[in-house]
Tab-separated table of C-alpha atoms in Angstrom:
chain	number	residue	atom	x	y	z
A	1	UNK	CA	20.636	-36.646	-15.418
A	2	UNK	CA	23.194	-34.794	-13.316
A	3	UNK	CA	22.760	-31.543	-14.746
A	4	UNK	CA	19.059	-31.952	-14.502
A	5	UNK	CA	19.507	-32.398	-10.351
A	6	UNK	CA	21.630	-29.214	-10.527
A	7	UNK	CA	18.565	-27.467	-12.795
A	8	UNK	CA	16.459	-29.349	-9.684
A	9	UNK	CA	18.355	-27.884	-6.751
A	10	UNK	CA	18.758	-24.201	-8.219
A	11	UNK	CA	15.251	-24.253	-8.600
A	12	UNK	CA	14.527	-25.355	-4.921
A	13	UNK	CA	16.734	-22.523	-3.886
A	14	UNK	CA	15.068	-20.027	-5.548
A	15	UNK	CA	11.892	-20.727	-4.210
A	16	UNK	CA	13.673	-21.497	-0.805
A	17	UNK	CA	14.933	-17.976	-0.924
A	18	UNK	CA	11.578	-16.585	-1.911
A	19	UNK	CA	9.909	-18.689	0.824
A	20	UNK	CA	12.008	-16.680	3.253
A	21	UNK	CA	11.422	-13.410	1.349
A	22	UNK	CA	7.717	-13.636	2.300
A	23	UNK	CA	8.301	-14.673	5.520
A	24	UNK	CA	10.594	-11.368	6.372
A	25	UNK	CA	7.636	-9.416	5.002
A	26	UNK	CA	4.928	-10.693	6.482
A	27	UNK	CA	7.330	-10.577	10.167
A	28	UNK	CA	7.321	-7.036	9.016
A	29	UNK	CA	3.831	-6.936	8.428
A	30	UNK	CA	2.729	-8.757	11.924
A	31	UNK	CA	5.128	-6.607	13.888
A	32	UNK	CA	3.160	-3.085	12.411
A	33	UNK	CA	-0.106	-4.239	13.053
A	34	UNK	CA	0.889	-5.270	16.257
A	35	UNK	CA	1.775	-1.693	16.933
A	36	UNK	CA	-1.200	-0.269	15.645
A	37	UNK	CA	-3.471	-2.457	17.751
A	38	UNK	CA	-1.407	-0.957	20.896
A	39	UNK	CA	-1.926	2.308	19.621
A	40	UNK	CA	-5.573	1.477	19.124
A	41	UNK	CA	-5.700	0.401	22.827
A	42	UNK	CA	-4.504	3.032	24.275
A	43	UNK	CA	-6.783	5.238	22.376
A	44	UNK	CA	-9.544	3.248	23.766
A	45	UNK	CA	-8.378	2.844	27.139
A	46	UNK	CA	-8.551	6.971	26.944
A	47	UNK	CA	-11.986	6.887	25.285
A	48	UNK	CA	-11.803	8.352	22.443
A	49	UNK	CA	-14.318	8.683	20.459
A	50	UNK	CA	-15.355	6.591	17.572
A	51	UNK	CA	-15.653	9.561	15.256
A	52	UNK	CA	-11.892	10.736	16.276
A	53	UNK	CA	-10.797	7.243	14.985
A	54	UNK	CA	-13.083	7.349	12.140
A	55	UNK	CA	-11.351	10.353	11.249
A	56	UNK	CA	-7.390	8.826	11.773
A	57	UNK	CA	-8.816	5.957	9.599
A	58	UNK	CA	-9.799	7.898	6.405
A	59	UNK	CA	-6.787	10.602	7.139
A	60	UNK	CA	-4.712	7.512	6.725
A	61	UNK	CA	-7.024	5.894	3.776
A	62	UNK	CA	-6.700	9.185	1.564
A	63	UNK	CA	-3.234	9.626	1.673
A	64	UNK	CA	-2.366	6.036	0.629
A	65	UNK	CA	-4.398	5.946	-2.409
A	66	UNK	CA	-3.679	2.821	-4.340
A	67	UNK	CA	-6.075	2.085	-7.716
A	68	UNK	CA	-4.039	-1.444	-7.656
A	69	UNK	CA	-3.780	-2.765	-3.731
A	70	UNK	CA	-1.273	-5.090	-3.261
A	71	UNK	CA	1.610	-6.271	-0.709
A	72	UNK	CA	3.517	-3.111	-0.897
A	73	UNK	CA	0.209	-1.361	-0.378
A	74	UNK	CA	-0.709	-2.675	2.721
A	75	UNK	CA	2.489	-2.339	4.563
A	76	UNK	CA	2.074	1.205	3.504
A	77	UNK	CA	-1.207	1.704	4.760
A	78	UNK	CA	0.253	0.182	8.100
A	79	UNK	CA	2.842	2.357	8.242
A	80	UNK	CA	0.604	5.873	8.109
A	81	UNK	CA	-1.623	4.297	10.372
A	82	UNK	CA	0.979	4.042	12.855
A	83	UNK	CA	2.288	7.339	11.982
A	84	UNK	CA	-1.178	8.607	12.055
A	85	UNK	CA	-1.537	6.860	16.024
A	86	UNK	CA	1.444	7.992	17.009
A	87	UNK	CA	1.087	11.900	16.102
A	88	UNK	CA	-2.348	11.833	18.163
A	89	UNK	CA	-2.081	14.203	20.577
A	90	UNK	CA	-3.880	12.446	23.542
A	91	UNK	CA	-0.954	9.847	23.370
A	92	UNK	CA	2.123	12.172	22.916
A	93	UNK	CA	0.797	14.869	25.977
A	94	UNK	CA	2.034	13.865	29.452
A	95	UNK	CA	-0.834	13.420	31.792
A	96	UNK	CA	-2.955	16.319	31.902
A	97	UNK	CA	-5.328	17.396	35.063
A	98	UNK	CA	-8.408	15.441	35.197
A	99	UNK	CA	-10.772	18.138	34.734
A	100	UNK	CA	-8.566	18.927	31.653
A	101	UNK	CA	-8.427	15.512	29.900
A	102	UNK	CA	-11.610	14.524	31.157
A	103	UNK	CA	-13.178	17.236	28.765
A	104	UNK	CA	-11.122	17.186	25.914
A	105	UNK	CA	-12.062	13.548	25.473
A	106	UNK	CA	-15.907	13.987	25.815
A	107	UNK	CA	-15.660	16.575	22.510
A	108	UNK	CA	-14.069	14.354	19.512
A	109	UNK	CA	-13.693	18.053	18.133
A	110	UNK	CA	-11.016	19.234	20.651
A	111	UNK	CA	-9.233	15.871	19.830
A	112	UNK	CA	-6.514	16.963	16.971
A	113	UNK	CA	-4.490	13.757	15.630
């Protein structure tokens, strides 16, 4: 009987330890898309156009190509995403004139992310 509490308790730990496993990644996971909704704002609050983030979306989409999506998948789609976001021009320039930014963002064709 003891040595089927020990067989018990080992067993509890492992899935303790896998418990807290998941919840690392999925911290991981909340934190990402947490950036990439900021990104996302700030893309909107510069009106961009739909098409330009259309166009980050599937940049991101075809270069994580996954026949098999999964856990690892979608922390990797995060990640380009963010990457994606990030390299956008619109959020790395410092502010530009008004007359300046003001047309660049009404052509999503002069918008290069």
């Amino acid at each position: 009987e003891l040595q089927q509490k020990v067989e018990e308790t080992e067993l509890l730990k492992m899935e303790l330890q896998m418990l807290e496993t998941e919840r690392v990644r999925l911290s991981l996971v909340e934190e990402k898309l947490m950036d990439v909704l900021q990104l996302l704002q700030q893309l909107r609050d510069l009106k961009v156009s739909k098409r330009a983030l259309g166009k980050i979306l599937l940049s991101t989409l075809e270069s994580c190509p996954d026949p098999q999506p999964g856990k690892a998948h979608l922390f990797e789609v995060l990640d380009t995403l963010h990457q994606e976001l990030t390299a956008c021009e619109l959020l790395q320039s410092q502010p530009l004139e008004k007359a300046q930014s003001h047309q660049s963002l009404s052509n999503p064709l002069v918008i290069s992310c």
